[in-house]
Amino acid sequence: MDCLFCKIVNGEIPSKIVYEDDLVYSFYDIEPQAPFHILIIPKKHITSALEINDGNKDIVGHIFKVAADIACEHNIAQDGYRLVTNVGKNGGQTVGHMHFHMLGGRNLQWPPG
Ligand code: 5GP
Ligand code: ZN
């Protein structure tokens, strides 16, 4: 399958790893929008959060748990962070493999643009 993030997961395209386990892979975003900006993705291809169903929904809870652990390890837990997934064209999704942005290290604005 011609998917950028599948290629990152299997090492065909290099990335700067933050965390990995059997289910998820996490790496630094190539165009950081905050001092701390990583992506957390399922290793198994899921196109977007729209594809979440009863058979794969556990991965979302796992990603939130992994994010909390990463926040503690990278000292952004206390000041806070944002964990967000963009869905489809209007959501601003540009890569068709579900990914959660984790942003921290500055005071993030709301609503986003
Ligand atoms: P989206 O716009 O789909 O929510 O987010 C896609 C994200 O992937 C963007 O923040 C973009 O900077 C990041 N990205 C795109 N291509 C690459 C790449 O080859 N390597 C890394 N590390 N990040 C990428
Ligand atoms: Zn993929």
Coordinates of C-alpha atoms and ligand atoms in Angstrom, one line a residue:
M1 CA 0.0 0.0 0.0
D2 CA 1.3 3.4 -0.9
C3 CA 1.0 5.1 2.5
L4 CA 3.6 7.5 3.8
F5 CA 3.1 6.6 7.5
C6 CA 3.1 2.8 6.8
K7 CA 6.5 3.4 5.2
I8 CA 7.6 5.2 8.3
V9 CA 6.4 2.4 10.5
N10 CA 8.3 -0.3 8.5
G11 CA 11.5 1.9 8.2
E12 CA 11.3 2.5 4.4
I13 CA 11.2 6.2 5.2
P14 CA 13.4 7.4 8.1
S15 CA 11.9 9.2 11.1
K16 CA 13.0 10.3 14.5
I17 CA 11.5 7.9 16.9
V18 CA 9.9 8.9 20.3
Y19 CA 8.3 5.6 21.3
E20 CA 7.3 2.3 19.9
D21 CA 5.5 -0.8 21.0
D22 CA 3.6 -3.7 19.3
L23 CA 0.6 -1.5 18.5
V24 CA 1.9 2.1 18.0
Y25 CA 4.7 4.1 16.7
S26 CA 5.6 7.7 17.7
F27 CA 8.0 10.1 15.9
Y28 CA 8.8 13.8 15.7
D29 CA 6.7 15.8 13.2
I30 CA 8.8 17.0 10.3
E31 CA 7.3 20.5 10.4
P32 CA 6.9 21.2 14.2
Q33 CA 4.1 23.7 15.1
A34 CA 5.2 23.9 18.8
P35 CA 8.4 23.3 20.7
F36 CA 7.2 19.7 21.3
H37 CA 5.3 18.2 18.3
I38 CA 5.1 14.5 17.7
L39 CA 2.8 12.2 15.9
I40 CA 1.4 8.9 17.5
I41 CA 0.1 6.4 15.0
P42 CA -1.2 2.9 15.0
K43 CA 1.2 0.5 13.3
K44 CA -1.8 -1.1 11.5
H45 CA -3.1 1.1 8.7
I46 CA -6.3 2.9 9.7
T47 CA -7.2 5.7 7.2
S48 CA -8.7 8.1 9.7
A49 CA -10.7 8.3 12.9
L50 CA -13.7 7.8 10.7
E51 CA -12.6 4.2 10.3
I52 CA -12.8 3.5 14.1
N53 CA -15.2 0.6 14.8
D54 CA -15.8 -2.0 17.5
G55 CA -13.0 -4.1 16.2
N56 CA -10.2 -1.5 16.4
K57 CA -11.4 1.1 18.9
D58 CA -9.1 -0.1 21.7
I59 CA -6.1 1.5 19.8
V60 CA -7.5 5.0 20.6
G61 CA -7.4 4.5 24.4
H62 CA -3.9 3.0 24.0
I63 CA -2.7 6.1 22.1
F64 CA -4.0 8.4 24.9
K65 CA -2.3 6.3 27.5
V66 CA 1.0 6.3 25.5
A67 CA 0.6 10.1 25.1
A68 CA 0.3 10.6 28.9
D69 CA 3.4 8.5 29.5
I70 CA 5.3 10.5 26.8
A71 CA 4.2 13.7 28.4
C72 CA 5.6 12.7 31.8
E73 CA 8.9 11.5 30.2
H74 CA 9.3 14.8 28.3
N75 CA 8.3 17.1 31.1
I76 CA 5.2 18.6 29.5
A77 CA 2.6 16.9 31.7
Q78 CA 2.5 19.7 34.3
D79 CA 2.0 22.5 31.8
G80 CA -0.3 20.5 29.5
Y81 CA -0.5 19.6 25.9
R82 CA -2.9 19.0 23.1
L83 CA -3.7 15.7 21.5
V84 CA -5.7 16.0 18.3
T85 CA -6.5 14.0 15.2
N86 CA -7.6 15.7 11.9
V87 CA -10.2 13.9 9.9
G88 CA -10.7 14.4 6.1
K89 CA -10.4 17.5 4.0
N90 CA -12.2 20.0 6.3
G91 CA -10.5 18.6 9.3
G92 CA -7.1 19.4 7.7
Q93 CA -6.0 15.8 7.3
T94 CA -3.2 15.6 4.7
V95 CA -1.8 12.0 5.4
G96 CA -4.4 9.2 5.0
H97 CA -3.1 7.1 8.0
M98 CA -4.7 8.0 11.3
H99 CA -2.4 10.0 13.5
F100 CA -2.7 12.0 16.7
H101 CA -0.7 15.2 16.9
M102 CA 0.7 15.8 20.4
L103 CA 1.7 19.4 20.8
G104 CA 3.2 21.1 23.9
G105 CA 5.9 23.5 25.1
R106 CA 3.9 26.7 24.5
N107 CA 0.5 28.2 25.2
L108 CA -1.7 26.8 22.4
Q109 CA -4.5 28.9 21.2
W110 CA -8.2 27.8 20.9
P111 CA -10.0 27.6 18.6
P112 CA -7.3 26.5 16.1
G113 CA -7.5 28.3 12.7
Ligands
5GP1 P1 -2.3 16.2 9.1 O1 -2.3 17.5 8.3 O2 -2.6 15.1 8.2 O3 -3.1 16.2 10.3 O4 -0.8 16.0 9.6 C1 0.2 15.4 8.9 C2 1.5 15.7 9.6 O5 2.5 14.9 9.1 C3 1.9 17.2 9.4 O6 2.1 17.8 10.6 C4 3.3 17.0 8.6 O7 4.2 18.0 9.0 C5 3.7 15.6 9.0 N1 4.5 14.9 8.0 C6 4.2 14.8 6.7 N2 5.2 14.1 6.1 C7 6.1 13.7 7.1 C8 7.3 13.0 7.0 O8 7.7 12.5 6.0 N3 7.9 12.8 8.2 C9 7.4 13.3 9.4 N4 8.1 13.1 10.5 N5 6.3 14.0 9.4 C10 5.6 14.2 8.3
ZN2 ZN -0.8 3.6 6.4

